[in-house]
Amino acid sequence: MRIEDYALIGDMQSAALVGRDGSIDWLCLPRFDSPSCFAALLGSERNGHWWLGPTGRKPATRRRYRPDTLILESEWDTPTGTVRVIDFMPPRDRNPDVVRIVEGVSGSVEVSTQLRVRFDYGRIVPWVRRTNGHLQAIGGPDSVWLHSPVPLKGGDYAHRATFTVKEGERLPFVFTWHPSHEQMPPQIHCEDQLTDTEAYWTDWVSKCTYQGPHREAVVRSLITLKGLTYAPTGGIVAAPTTSLPEDIGGVRNWDYRFCWLRDATLTLDALISSGYLEEAADWRAWLLRAIAGRPQDLQIMYGVAGERRLPELRLDWLDGYEDSRPVRIGNEAVRQLQLDVYGEVMNCLYVSRKSGLSPDERGWTIQRQLLDYVEDHWQEPDEGLWEVRGPRRHFVHSKVMCWAALDRAVKYVENFGRSGPVDKWRTLRDVVHAEICDKGFDKERNTFTQSYGSSELDAALLMIPIVGFLPADDPRVVGTVAAIEKELMSDGFVLRYPLAEDNNVDGLAGGEGAFLACSFWLVEVMAMQGRKEEAEELFERLLALRNDVGLLAEEYDTRYDRLVGNFPQAFSHVPLVHAARALSS
């Protein structure tokens, strides 16, 4: 199936991808970044999956999320009747559960299911036994149970069943994980959990303060972002998947199941602007724990509980999504220097405080330490926000965000009465600003450039007016936007930067799709410039790229008219929210 054929369910500690055909092809338990027990997404069904649907295995006739929830309903119309499968993961109490309820809508439908559990990313075939009518699979530290009134029969290292569902009947299946050294956890009551899960999500959505146009798209994006939150710590993962390719068949395949400071701060900004301060408080607490220590040890990403070691490994036994190899877990970019994160962290903490979050003394101490680091290192080259694996450069966006870090520190003192060397910060802020305008601006072309001395463009330059470095109507910003529209757009969408054989900026082979966040940034800047009609047109085209349940991947490949990259991607849904707000202003 295509990437857009999947839907997300989750319990704010992990998540599953459910295909349009009723197959769960990706699930990591007990955390987002745990080894998977279903990995067909990155290999074959023999690497683990759980299919459930009408016999014959066809795509669902229609599917949707229950309004304002993360509960998926898929329906199939067959010659003999209609059947619905309700998929969800209840917000976790103790053990993670995946619940699937088969409901007869009309007539009588023959339904089949096939379950293949494969632990450790499809590598471990578990030992399976039946106890009191329930299936248990054990492999190393992992154990899962399948509870259902429908008996499954084993064969060929899988378990299957075929049964008939009539109108009005509801048959539940519950898949529960626990550590293999522990006893079987208590069974949950499916219907009660369905009611409670729906109530949880609808209550959460009711707190949303956004009432502008495109509210449905905004709310679905906010629910998705909440679903990517790791509830025990407040960390937010960039995506629940690894190695979904940016270029089908290529090598640009990365593990996104971690907490990037940049992605998380932008996510919190979207949640705060929509009325969700509780998430901001949880994330601030996670941040202060994660970065505690010396500022020079700040990482661009952490594990969901704040882990620092995220070694990158290749899983050679998996063929990759549509033969896109290698499949990677962990992320070597954790060791990169990306100066822009200091600005994003400072901006998010400032916005949080401005929005009503209570002050935190320890937090301000850490912020001042981060600013000391910015003062000493802002003139250094770095890998930039795109995590290039080529040589370090003086990326203009990184310098702009260093300016933003200093600017937010000044405003923190001015607005909240904090103590600090504000005069020194003001002076350095002006120095950084002047250098960027001198070394990062091409006067002949009237545009900022990707890095000092470069002739290339970069979509990240669209952040210049968004973070307040220059007004949107400044002639230099107008020229930069015009240059990006002329040189970086492909079939109406914005690329991150030029990719060519003679441009080794990222040190990687192959191409990639249009990065969706960049196009949303263009919408926001167009709106800021008063180009409302053009902004609306681009925004509508971007919304049309969402799949049938409102989800976006990282990129869109205009060559094949399909979504590519990890899915669903926080970095696509966050700027959707911001762009919608800009259009409603």
Coordinates of C-alpha atoms in Angstrom, one line a residue:
M1 CA 0.0 0.0 0.0
R2 CA 1.0 3.6 -0.5
I3 CA 2.0 5.6 2.6
E4 CA -1.2 7.6 2.3
D5 CA -3.2 4.4 2.6
Y6 CA -2.4 4.2 6.3
A7 CA -4.2 5.7 9.3
L8 CA -2.9 6.3 12.8
I9 CA -4.2 5.0 16.1
G10 CA -2.3 5.5 19.3
D11 CA -2.4 5.8 23.1
M12 CA 0.1 8.6 23.6
Q13 CA 2.9 6.2 24.3
S14 CA 3.0 4.3 21.1
A15 CA 1.1 4.1 17.8
A16 CA 0.0 1.7 15.0
L17 CA -0.5 2.2 11.3
V18 CA -3.7 0.6 10.0
G19 CA -3.9 0.1 6.2
R20 CA -6.9 0.8 4.0
D21 CA -7.2 -3.0 3.6
G22 CA -7.5 -3.5 7.4
S23 CA -4.0 -4.6 8.1
I24 CA -1.9 -3.3 10.9
D25 CA 1.6 -3.2 9.4
W26 CA 3.5 -1.2 11.9
L27 CA 3.4 -1.3 15.7
C28 CA 6.2 -0.7 18.3
L29 CA 5.5 -1.7 21.9
P30 CA 5.7 -0.5 24.6
R31 CA 7.1 2.8 23.4
F32 CA 7.2 4.7 20.1
D33 CA 10.9 3.8 19.8
S34 CA 10.7 0.2 21.0
P35 CA 11.4 -2.7 18.6
S36 CA 8.3 -3.5 16.5
C37 CA 6.1 -6.5 16.7
F38 CA 4.5 -5.7 13.3
A39 CA 7.0 -4.6 10.6
A40 CA 5.4 -5.5 7.3
L41 CA 5.5 -1.8 6.5
L42 CA 9.3 -2.1 6.0
G43 CA 9.4 -5.6 4.7
S44 CA 6.8 -8.3 4.0
E45 CA 3.9 -9.8 5.9
R46 CA 6.4 -12.4 7.3
N47 CA 7.9 -9.5 9.3
G48 CA 4.7 -9.2 11.2
H49 CA 1.2 -7.9 10.6
W50 CA -2.4 -8.2 11.6
W51 CA -5.0 -8.2 8.9
L52 CA -8.8 -8.1 9.7
G53 CA -11.5 -7.6 7.1
P54 CA -14.0 -9.2 4.7
T55 CA -12.7 -12.4 3.1
G56 CA -11.0 -11.6 -0.1
R57 CA -8.9 -8.7 1.3
K58 CA -10.0 -5.6 -0.5
P59 CA -9.5 -1.9 0.4
A60 CA -12.2 -0.5 2.6
T61 CA -15.1 1.2 0.8
R62 CA -14.8 4.1 3.1
R63 CA -13.2 5.0 6.4
R64 CA -13.1 7.9 8.9
Y65 CA -12.2 8.9 12.4
R66 CA -15.0 9.3 14.8
P67 CA -15.5 13.0 15.1
D68 CA -12.8 14.7 17.3
T69 CA -11.1 11.4 18.2
L70 CA -8.3 9.0 17.2
I71 CA -10.8 6.1 16.8
L72 CA -10.7 4.7 13.3
E73 CA -13.8 3.2 11.6
S74 CA -13.4 1.3 8.3
E75 CA -16.3 0.0 6.4
W76 CA -16.6 -2.5 3.5
D77 CA -19.6 -2.9 1.3
T78 CA -19.9 -6.5 0.0
P79 CA -22.5 -8.3 -2.1
T80 CA -23.9 -9.8 1.1
G81 CA -23.8 -6.8 3.4
T82 CA -21.7 -4.2 5.1
V83 CA -19.2 -4.7 7.9
R84 CA -17.3 -2.2 10.0
V85 CA -14.0 -2.5 11.9
I86 CA -13.4 -0.1 14.8
D87 CA -9.7 0.3 15.6
F88 CA -8.3 2.2 18.6
M89 CA -5.8 2.2 21.4
P90 CA -7.2 3.2 24.8
P91 CA -5.2 5.9 26.7
R92 CA -2.9 3.6 28.7
D93 CA -3.5 2.6 32.3
R94 CA -0.9 0.0 32.6
N95 CA -0.4 -2.2 29.6
P96 CA -0.7 -1.2 25.9
D97 CA -3.8 -2.5 24.2
V98 CA -4.9 -2.5 20.5
V99 CA -8.6 -3.0 20.3
R100 CA -10.4 -4.1 17.1
I101 CA -14.2 -4.5 17.1
V102 CA -15.9 -6.1 14.1
E103 CA -19.5 -4.8 13.7
G104 CA -22.1 -6.1 11.4
V105 CA -23.8 -3.1 9.8
S106 CA -26.2 -4.8 7.4
G107 CA -26.7 -8.3 5.9
S108 CA -24.3 -11.0 6.7
V109 CA -20.5 -10.8 5.8
E110 CA -17.8 -13.4 5.9
V111 CA -14.8 -11.9 7.7
S112 CA -11.2 -13.3 8.0
T113 CA -8.2 -12.4 10.0
Q114 CA -4.5 -13.3 9.9
L115 CA -2.1 -12.6 12.8
R116 CA 1.7 -12.8 12.5
V117 CA 3.6 -11.6 15.5
R118 CA 7.3 -10.9 14.9
F119 CA 9.4 -9.2 17.6
D120 CA 12.5 -7.2 17.2
Y121 CA 11.6 -5.5 13.9
G122 CA 10.5 -8.7 12.2
R123 CA 13.4 -10.8 13.3
I124 CA 12.1 -13.0 16.1
V125 CA 9.5 -15.7 15.5
P126 CA 7.9 -16.1 18.9
W127 CA 6.8 -19.2 20.7
V128 CA 3.0 -19.3 20.6
R129 CA 0.7 -21.2 23.0
R130 CA -3.0 -21.3 23.8
T131 CA -4.1 -20.8 27.4
N132 CA -7.7 -20.9 28.4
G133 CA -8.7 -20.1 24.8
H134 CA -6.4 -17.1 24.5
L135 CA -3.3 -16.9 22.4
Q136 CA 0.1 -15.9 23.9
A137 CA 3.2 -15.1 21.9
I138 CA 6.6 -15.0 23.8
G139 CA 10.0 -14.0 22.4
G140 CA 12.8 -12.7 24.6
P141 CA 11.6 -9.8 26.8
D142 CA 8.2 -9.4 24.9
S143 CA 4.9 -11.2 25.4
V144 CA 1.6 -10.4 23.8
W145 CA -1.9 -11.9 24.2
L146 CA -4.8 -12.0 21.8
H147 CA -8.2 -12.2 23.5
S148 CA -11.3 -12.8 21.4
P149 CA -14.4 -15.0 21.3
V150 CA -13.3 -16.0 17.8
P151 CA -10.9 -19.0 17.9
L152 CA -7.7 -18.7 15.7
K153 CA -6.0 -21.7 14.2
G154 CA -2.2 -21.9 13.8
G155 CA -0.2 -22.8 10.7
D156 CA 2.8 -21.6 8.7
Y157 CA 3.9 -19.5 11.7
A158 CA 0.7 -17.5 11.6
H159 CA -2.8 -17.7 13.1
R160 CA -6.0 -17.3 11.1
A161 CA -9.8 -17.4 11.5
T162 CA -12.8 -17.1 9.2
F163 CA -16.2 -16.2 10.7
T164 CA -19.5 -14.6 9.8
V165 CA -20.8 -11.4 11.2
K166 CA -24.5 -10.5 11.0
E167 CA -26.2 -7.2 11.3
G168 CA -26.1 -5.9 14.9
E169 CA -23.3 -8.3 16.0
R170 CA -20.1 -7.0 17.5
L171 CA -17.0 -9.3 18.0
P172 CA -14.0 -7.8 19.8
F173 CA -10.3 -8.6 19.4
V174 CA -7.8 -7.3 22.0
F175 CA -4.0 -7.4 21.5
T176 CA -2.1 -6.7 24.8
W177 CA 1.6 -6.4 25.4
H178 CA 3.5 -7.0 28.6
P179 CA 7.0 -7.9 29.7
S180 CA 7.4 -11.7 29.3
H181 CA 8.5 -12.2 32.9
E182 CA 5.2 -10.8 34.2
Q183 CA 1.9 -12.6 34.5
M184 CA -0.9 -12.0 32.0
P185 CA -2.5 -8.6 32.7
P186 CA -6.2 -8.3 33.5
Q187 CA -8.4 -8.3 30.4
I188 CA -10.1 -5.0 29.5
H189 CA -13.8 -4.6 28.7
C190 CA -13.8 -3.4 25.0
E191 CA -17.0 -1.5 25.0
D192 CA -16.2 0.4 28.2
Q193 CA -12.8 1.2 26.8
L194 CA -14.4 2.4 23.5
T195 CA -16.7 4.8 25.4
D196 CA -13.9 6.0 27.7
T197 CA -11.5 6.6 24.7
E198 CA -14.1 8.5 22.8
A199 CA -14.9 10.7 25.9
Y200 CA -11.1 11.3 26.4
W201 CA -10.6 12.7 22.9
T202 CA -13.8 14.7 22.6
D203 CA -13.1 16.3 26.0
W204 CA -9.6 17.2 24.9
V205 CA -10.8 18.7 21.6
S206 CA -13.4 20.7 23.4
K207 CA -10.6 22.8 24.9
C208 CA -9.4 23.9 21.5
T209 CA -9.7 27.7 21.2
Y210 CA -9.3 27.9 17.4
Q211 CA -12.5 28.9 15.7
G212 CA -11.2 30.1 12.3
P213 CA -11.6 28.7 8.8
H214 CA -10.4 25.2 8.1
R215 CA -11.2 24.2 11.6
E216 CA -11.6 20.5 10.7
A217 CA -8.1 20.4 9.3
V218 CA -6.7 22.2 12.3
V219 CA -8.4 20.0 14.8
R220 CA -7.3 16.8 13.0
S221 CA -3.7 18.1 13.0
L222 CA -3.9 18.9 16.7
I223 CA -5.2 15.4 17.5
T224 CA -2.4 13.9 15.5
L225 CA 0.2 16.0 17.3
K226 CA -1.4 15.0 20.7
G227 CA -1.2 11.4 19.5
L228 CA 2.6 11.8 19.0
T229 CA 3.1 13.0 22.6
Y230 CA 4.7 10.5 25.0
A231 CA 2.4 11.0 27.9
P232 CA 4.6 9.8 30.8
T233 CA 7.3 12.5 30.1
G234 CA 5.7 15.1 27.9
G235 CA 8.2 14.4 25.0
I236 CA 6.9 14.7 21.5
V237 CA 8.1 12.4 18.7
A238 CA 8.6 13.8 15.1
A239 CA 6.8 10.7 13.7
P240 CA 5.9 7.2 14.8
T241 CA 7.8 5.5 12.0
T242 CA 11.3 4.9 10.8
S243 CA 12.8 4.6 7.3
L244 CA 9.8 5.6 5.2
P245 CA 11.7 7.0 2.2
E246 CA 12.0 10.6 1.1
D247 CA 12.8 9.2 -2.3
I248 CA 11.2 5.9 -3.2
G249 CA 14.0 3.3 -3.7
G250 CA 16.6 5.7 -2.3
V251 CA 18.8 6.0 0.7
R252 CA 17.2 9.0 2.4
N253 CA 15.5 6.8 5.1
W254 CA 15.7 8.0 8.7
D255 CA 14.3 7.1 12.1
Y256 CA 12.0 9.8 13.4
R257 CA 10.7 8.2 16.6
F258 CA 12.6 10.6 18.8
C259 CA 12.1 14.1 20.3
W260 CA 13.7 16.8 18.2
L261 CA 13.9 20.0 20.1
R262 CA 13.0 21.9 17.0
D263 CA 10.0 19.8 16.1
A264 CA 8.8 19.7 19.7
T265 CA 9.1 23.5 20.2
L266 CA 7.1 24.2 17.0
T267 CA 4.5 21.6 18.0
L268 CA 4.2 23.2 21.4
D269 CA 3.8 26.6 19.7
A270 CA 0.9 25.2 17.7
L271 CA -0.7 23.6 20.8
I272 CA -0.3 26.8 22.9
S273 CA -1.8 29.0 20.3
S274 CA -4.8 26.6 20.3
G275 CA -5.3 26.8 24.1
Y276 CA -3.3 23.8 25.3
L277 CA -1.1 25.1 28.1
E278 CA -1.0 21.8 30.0
E279 CA 1.0 20.2 27.2
A280 CA 3.3 23.2 27.3
A281 CA 3.9 22.7 31.0
D282 CA 4.6 19.0 30.5
W283 CA 7.0 19.6 27.7
R284 CA 8.9 22.3 29.6
A285 CA 9.4 19.9 32.4
W286 CA 10.6 17.3 29.9
L287 CA 12.9 19.8 28.3
L288 CA 14.5 20.9 31.5
R289 CA 15.2 17.3 32.5
A290 CA 16.5 16.4 29.1
I291 CA 19.0 19.3 28.7
A292 CA 20.0 19.5 32.3
G293 CA 23.8 19.8 32.6
R294 CA 26.3 21.8 30.6
P295 CA 24.9 23.9 27.7
Q296 CA 27.6 22.6 25.4
D297 CA 26.1 19.1 25.8
L298 CA 22.8 20.2 24.4
Q299 CA 21.6 17.8 21.7
I300 CA 19.2 18.4 18.8
M301 CA 17.1 15.3 19.8
Y302 CA 16.5 13.0 22.7
G303 CA 14.7 9.8 23.4
V304 CA 11.1 10.1 24.6
A305 CA 12.3 9.9 28.2
G306 CA 15.3 12.2 27.6
E307 CA 17.8 9.5 26.6
R308 CA 20.9 10.9 24.9
R309 CA 22.5 7.9 23.2
L310 CA 20.6 7.1 20.0
P311 CA 23.1 5.0 18.0
E312 CA 22.2 4.5 14.3
L313 CA 22.0 0.9 13.1
R314 CA 21.0 -0.8 9.9
L315 CA 18.4 -3.6 9.9
D316 CA 19.7 -5.6 6.9
W317 CA 17.1 -8.3 7.2
L318 CA 14.3 -5.8 6.2
D319 CA 14.0 -5.0 2.5
G320 CA 12.6 -1.5 3.2
Y321 CA 9.5 0.2 2.0
E322 CA 9.3 -0.5 -1.7
D323 CA 12.9 -1.6 -1.6
S324 CA 14.1 1.6 -0.1
R325 CA 17.3 0.6 1.8
P326 CA 18.8 0.8 4.2
V327 CA 16.3 0.5 7.0
R328 CA 17.7 2.5 10.0
I329 CA 17.0 2.7 13.7
G330 CA 18.6 5.3 15.8
N331 CA 19.8 8.6 14.3
E332 CA 23.4 9.6 13.9
A333 CA 22.3 13.3 13.5
V334 CA 22.0 13.3 17.3
R335 CA 25.7 14.3 17.3
Q336 CA 25.3 17.3 14.9
L337 CA 25.7 20.9 15.8
Q338 CA 22.5 22.8 14.8
L339 CA 22.6 26.3 16.2
D340 CA 19.0 27.0 15.3
V341 CA 17.6 24.9 18.1
Y342 CA 18.8 27.4 20.7
G343 CA 16.5 30.0 19.1
E344 CA 13.6 27.6 18.8
V345 CA 13.9 26.6 22.5
M346 CA 14.2 30.2 23.6
N347 CA 11.2 31.2 21.5
C348 CA 9.0 28.4 22.7
L349 CA 9.8 29.1 26.4
Y350 CA 9.1 32.8 25.8
V351 CA 5.8 32.1 24.0
S352 CA 4.8 29.6 26.8
R353 CA 5.4 32.2 29.5
K354 CA 3.7 34.9 27.5
S355 CA 0.6 32.6 27.1
G356 CA 0.3 32.2 30.8
L357 CA 2.6 29.4 31.9
S358 CA 3.8 29.9 35.4
P359 CA 7.5 31.0 35.8
D360 CA 10.2 28.5 36.5
E361 CA 13.4 29.6 38.3
R362 CA 15.4 26.6 37.2
G363 CA 14.2 27.1 33.7
W364 CA 15.5 30.7 33.5
T365 CA 18.9 29.6 34.9
I366 CA 19.2 27.0 32.1
Q367 CA 18.1 29.6 29.5
R368 CA 20.9 31.9 30.6
Q369 CA 23.4 29.1 30.2
L370 CA 22.1 28.4 26.7
L371 CA 22.5 32.1 25.9
D372 CA 26.1 32.0 27.2
Y373 CA 26.7 29.2 24.6
V374 CA 25.1 31.2 21.8
E375 CA 27.3 34.2 22.7
D376 CA 30.4 32.0 22.3
H377 CA 29.5 29.9 19.3
W378 CA 27.1 31.8 17.0
Q379 CA 29.8 32.5 14.6
E380 CA 30.6 28.8 14.0
P381 CA 29.4 26.8 11.0
D382 CA 26.9 24.1 11.7
E383 CA 24.9 21.4 10.0
G384 CA 21.7 23.4 10.0
L385 CA 18.1 22.5 10.5
W386 CA 18.1 20.1 7.5
E387 CA 20.7 17.9 9.2
V388 CA 23.0 17.9 6.2
R389 CA 25.6 15.1 6.2
G390 CA 28.0 17.2 4.0
P391 CA 30.4 19.9 5.3
R392 CA 29.4 22.4 8.0
R393 CA 28.4 25.8 6.7
H394 CA 27.4 29.2 7.9
F395 CA 23.7 28.6 7.3
V396 CA 21.7 31.8 7.3
H397 CA 18.7 30.2 9.0
S398 CA 21.0 29.1 11.9
K399 CA 22.3 32.6 12.3
V400 CA 18.7 34.0 12.2
M401 CA 17.7 31.7 15.0
C402 CA 20.7 32.7 17.1
W403 CA 19.4 36.2 16.7
A404 CA 16.0 35.0 17.8
A405 CA 17.5 33.4 20.9
L406 CA 19.0 36.7 21.9
D407 CA 15.8 38.6 21.0
R408 CA 13.6 36.4 23.1
A409 CA 16.0 36.7 26.0
V410 CA 15.8 40.5 25.8
K411 CA 12.0 40.3 25.7
Y412 CA 12.0 37.9 28.6
V413 CA 13.7 40.5 30.8
E414 CA 11.6 43.3 29.5
N415 CA 8.3 41.6 29.9
F416 CA 8.7 39.3 32.9
G417 CA 11.2 41.1 35.0
R418 CA 14.0 38.5 34.8
S419 CA 17.6 39.5 35.7
G420 CA 20.3 39.2 33.1
P421 CA 22.9 41.2 31.1
V422 CA 20.2 42.6 28.8
D423 CA 22.3 45.4 27.4
K424 CA 25.0 42.9 26.3
W425 CA 22.3 40.8 24.7
R426 CA 20.8 43.8 22.9
T427 CA 24.2 44.7 21.5
L428 CA 25.0 41.2 20.4
R429 CA 21.6 40.9 18.8
D430 CA 22.3 43.9 16.7
V431 CA 25.7 42.5 15.8
V432 CA 24.3 39.2 14.6
H433 CA 21.5 41.0 12.7
A434 CA 24.0 43.2 10.9
E435 CA 26.3 40.3 9.9
I436 CA 23.4 38.3 8.5
C437 CA 22.3 41.2 6.4
D438 CA 25.8 41.7 5.2
K439 CA 27.1 38.2 4.6
G440 CA 23.9 36.3 4.0
F441 CA 22.3 38.7 1.5
D442 CA 22.9 38.7 -2.2
K443 CA 22.4 42.4 -3.2
E444 CA 22.5 41.8 -6.9
R445 CA 19.7 39.2 -6.8
N446 CA 18.0 40.9 -3.9
T447 CA 17.7 37.7 -1.9
F448 CA 19.1 36.1 1.2
T449 CA 21.0 32.9 0.5
Q450 CA 21.3 29.4 2.0
S451 CA 24.7 30.2 3.6
Y452 CA 27.4 32.8 3.6
G453 CA 29.0 33.1 0.2
S454 CA 26.5 30.7 -1.4
S455 CA 24.4 31.4 -4.4
E456 CA 21.9 28.7 -3.5
L457 CA 18.5 29.3 -1.9
D458 CA 16.8 27.6 1.1
A459 CA 13.2 27.4 2.0
A460 CA 14.2 28.0 5.6
L461 CA 14.7 31.6 4.7
L462 CA 10.9 31.9 4.8
M463 CA 11.3 31.9 8.6
I464 CA 12.9 35.3 8.5
P465 CA 9.6 37.3 8.7
I466 CA 7.9 34.5 10.7
V467 CA 10.3 34.9 13.7
G468 CA 10.4 38.6 13.3
F469 CA 14.0 39.1 12.0
L470 CA 12.6 41.5 9.3
P471 CA 9.1 42.6 8.5
A472 CA 7.3 40.6 5.8
D473 CA 7.1 43.7 3.6
D474 CA 10.8 44.5 3.9
P475 CA 12.2 44.7 0.3
R476 CA 14.8 42.1 1.2
V477 CA 12.1 39.7 2.4
V478 CA 9.9 40.4 -0.7
G479 CA 12.9 39.7 -2.9
T480 CA 13.8 36.5 -1.1
V481 CA 10.2 35.2 -1.3
A482 CA 10.1 36.0 -5.0
A483 CA 13.4 34.1 -5.6
I484 CA 12.1 31.1 -3.7
E485 CA 8.9 31.1 -5.7
K486 CA 10.9 31.2 -8.9
E487 CA 13.7 28.8 -8.1
L488 CA 12.6 26.4 -5.4
M489 CA 9.1 25.5 -6.5
S490 CA 8.3 22.2 -8.2
D491 CA 4.8 21.7 -9.6
G492 CA 3.5 24.4 -7.3
F493 CA 5.1 23.2 -4.0
V494 CA 8.3 24.3 -2.3
L495 CA 11.5 22.2 -2.2
R496 CA 13.9 22.6 0.8
Y497 CA 16.9 23.5 -1.3
P498 CA 18.3 22.7 -4.8
L499 CA 19.5 19.1 -5.3
A500 CA 21.9 18.6 -8.1
E501 CA 25.1 16.7 -8.8
D502 CA 27.2 19.8 -8.4
N503 CA 25.5 20.8 -5.1
N504 CA 26.8 18.5 -2.3
V505 CA 25.2 20.5 0.5
D506 CA 23.7 17.4 2.2
G507 CA 26.2 14.8 1.2
L508 CA 23.6 12.3 0.0
A509 CA 22.7 10.8 -3.3
G510 CA 19.2 10.8 -4.9
G511 CA 16.4 13.3 -4.8
E512 CA 13.4 14.0 -2.5
G513 CA 9.9 15.3 -2.7
A514 CA 8.6 18.7 -1.9
F515 CA 8.9 19.3 1.9
L516 CA 5.4 20.1 3.0
A517 CA 6.4 22.3 5.9
C518 CA 8.1 24.7 3.5
S519 CA 5.0 25.2 1.4
F520 CA 3.0 25.9 4.6
W521 CA 5.6 28.5 5.5
L522 CA 5.1 30.1 2.2
V523 CA 1.3 30.3 2.9
E524 CA 2.0 32.0 6.2
V525 CA 4.4 34.5 4.6
M526 CA 2.0 35.2 1.8
A527 CA -0.7 36.0 4.3
M528 CA 1.7 38.2 6.2
Q529 CA 2.4 40.1 3.0
G530 CA -1.3 40.6 2.3
R531 CA -1.4 38.1 -0.6
K532 CA -4.4 36.5 0.9
E533 CA -5.9 35.1 -2.3
E534 CA -2.6 33.4 -3.4
A535 CA -2.1 32.1 0.1
E536 CA -5.6 30.6 0.2
E537 CA -5.1 28.9 -3.1
L538 CA -1.8 27.3 -2.1
F539 CA -3.3 26.3 1.3
E540 CA -6.2 24.5 -0.4
R541 CA -3.8 22.6 -2.7
L542 CA -1.8 21.5 0.4
L543 CA -5.0 20.4 2.2
A544 CA -5.8 18.3 -0.9
L545 CA -2.6 16.3 -0.4
R546 CA -3.9 14.9 3.0
N547 CA -5.1 11.4 2.8
D548 CA -8.7 10.4 3.3
V549 CA -8.5 10.7 7.1
G550 CA -6.6 14.0 7.1
L551 CA -3.0 12.9 7.6
L552 CA 0.2 14.1 6.0
A553 CA 3.7 12.6 5.6
E554 CA 6.9 14.6 5.5
E555 CA 7.0 15.3 1.8
Y556 CA 5.0 15.0 -1.5
D557 CA 6.6 13.6 -4.6
T558 CA 5.1 15.4 -7.6
R559 CA 6.7 12.9 -9.9
Y560 CA 4.4 10.1 -8.7
D561 CA 1.6 12.1 -7.0
R562 CA 2.1 10.5 -3.7
L563 CA 3.2 11.2 -0.1
V564 CA 6.7 10.2 0.9
G565 CA 8.7 10.3 4.1
N566 CA 7.8 9.3 7.7
F567 CA 4.1 9.3 8.5
P568 CA 2.3 11.0 10.0
Q569 CA 4.8 13.8 10.3
A570 CA 4.5 16.4 13.1
F571 CA 6.6 18.8 11.0
S572 CA 3.9 18.9 8.4
H573 CA 0.9 19.2 10.7
V574 CA 2.4 22.0 12.8
P575 CA 2.8 24.6 10.0
L576 CA -0.7 23.6 8.8
V577 CA -2.0 24.9 12.1
H578 CA 0.1 28.1 11.9
A579 CA -0.8 28.7 8.2
A580 CA -4.5 28.4 9.1
R581 CA -4.1 30.9 11.9
A582 CA -2.3 33.3 9.6
L583 CA -5.1 33.1 7.0
S584 CA -7.7 33.7 9.7
S585 CA -6.0 36.9 11.0

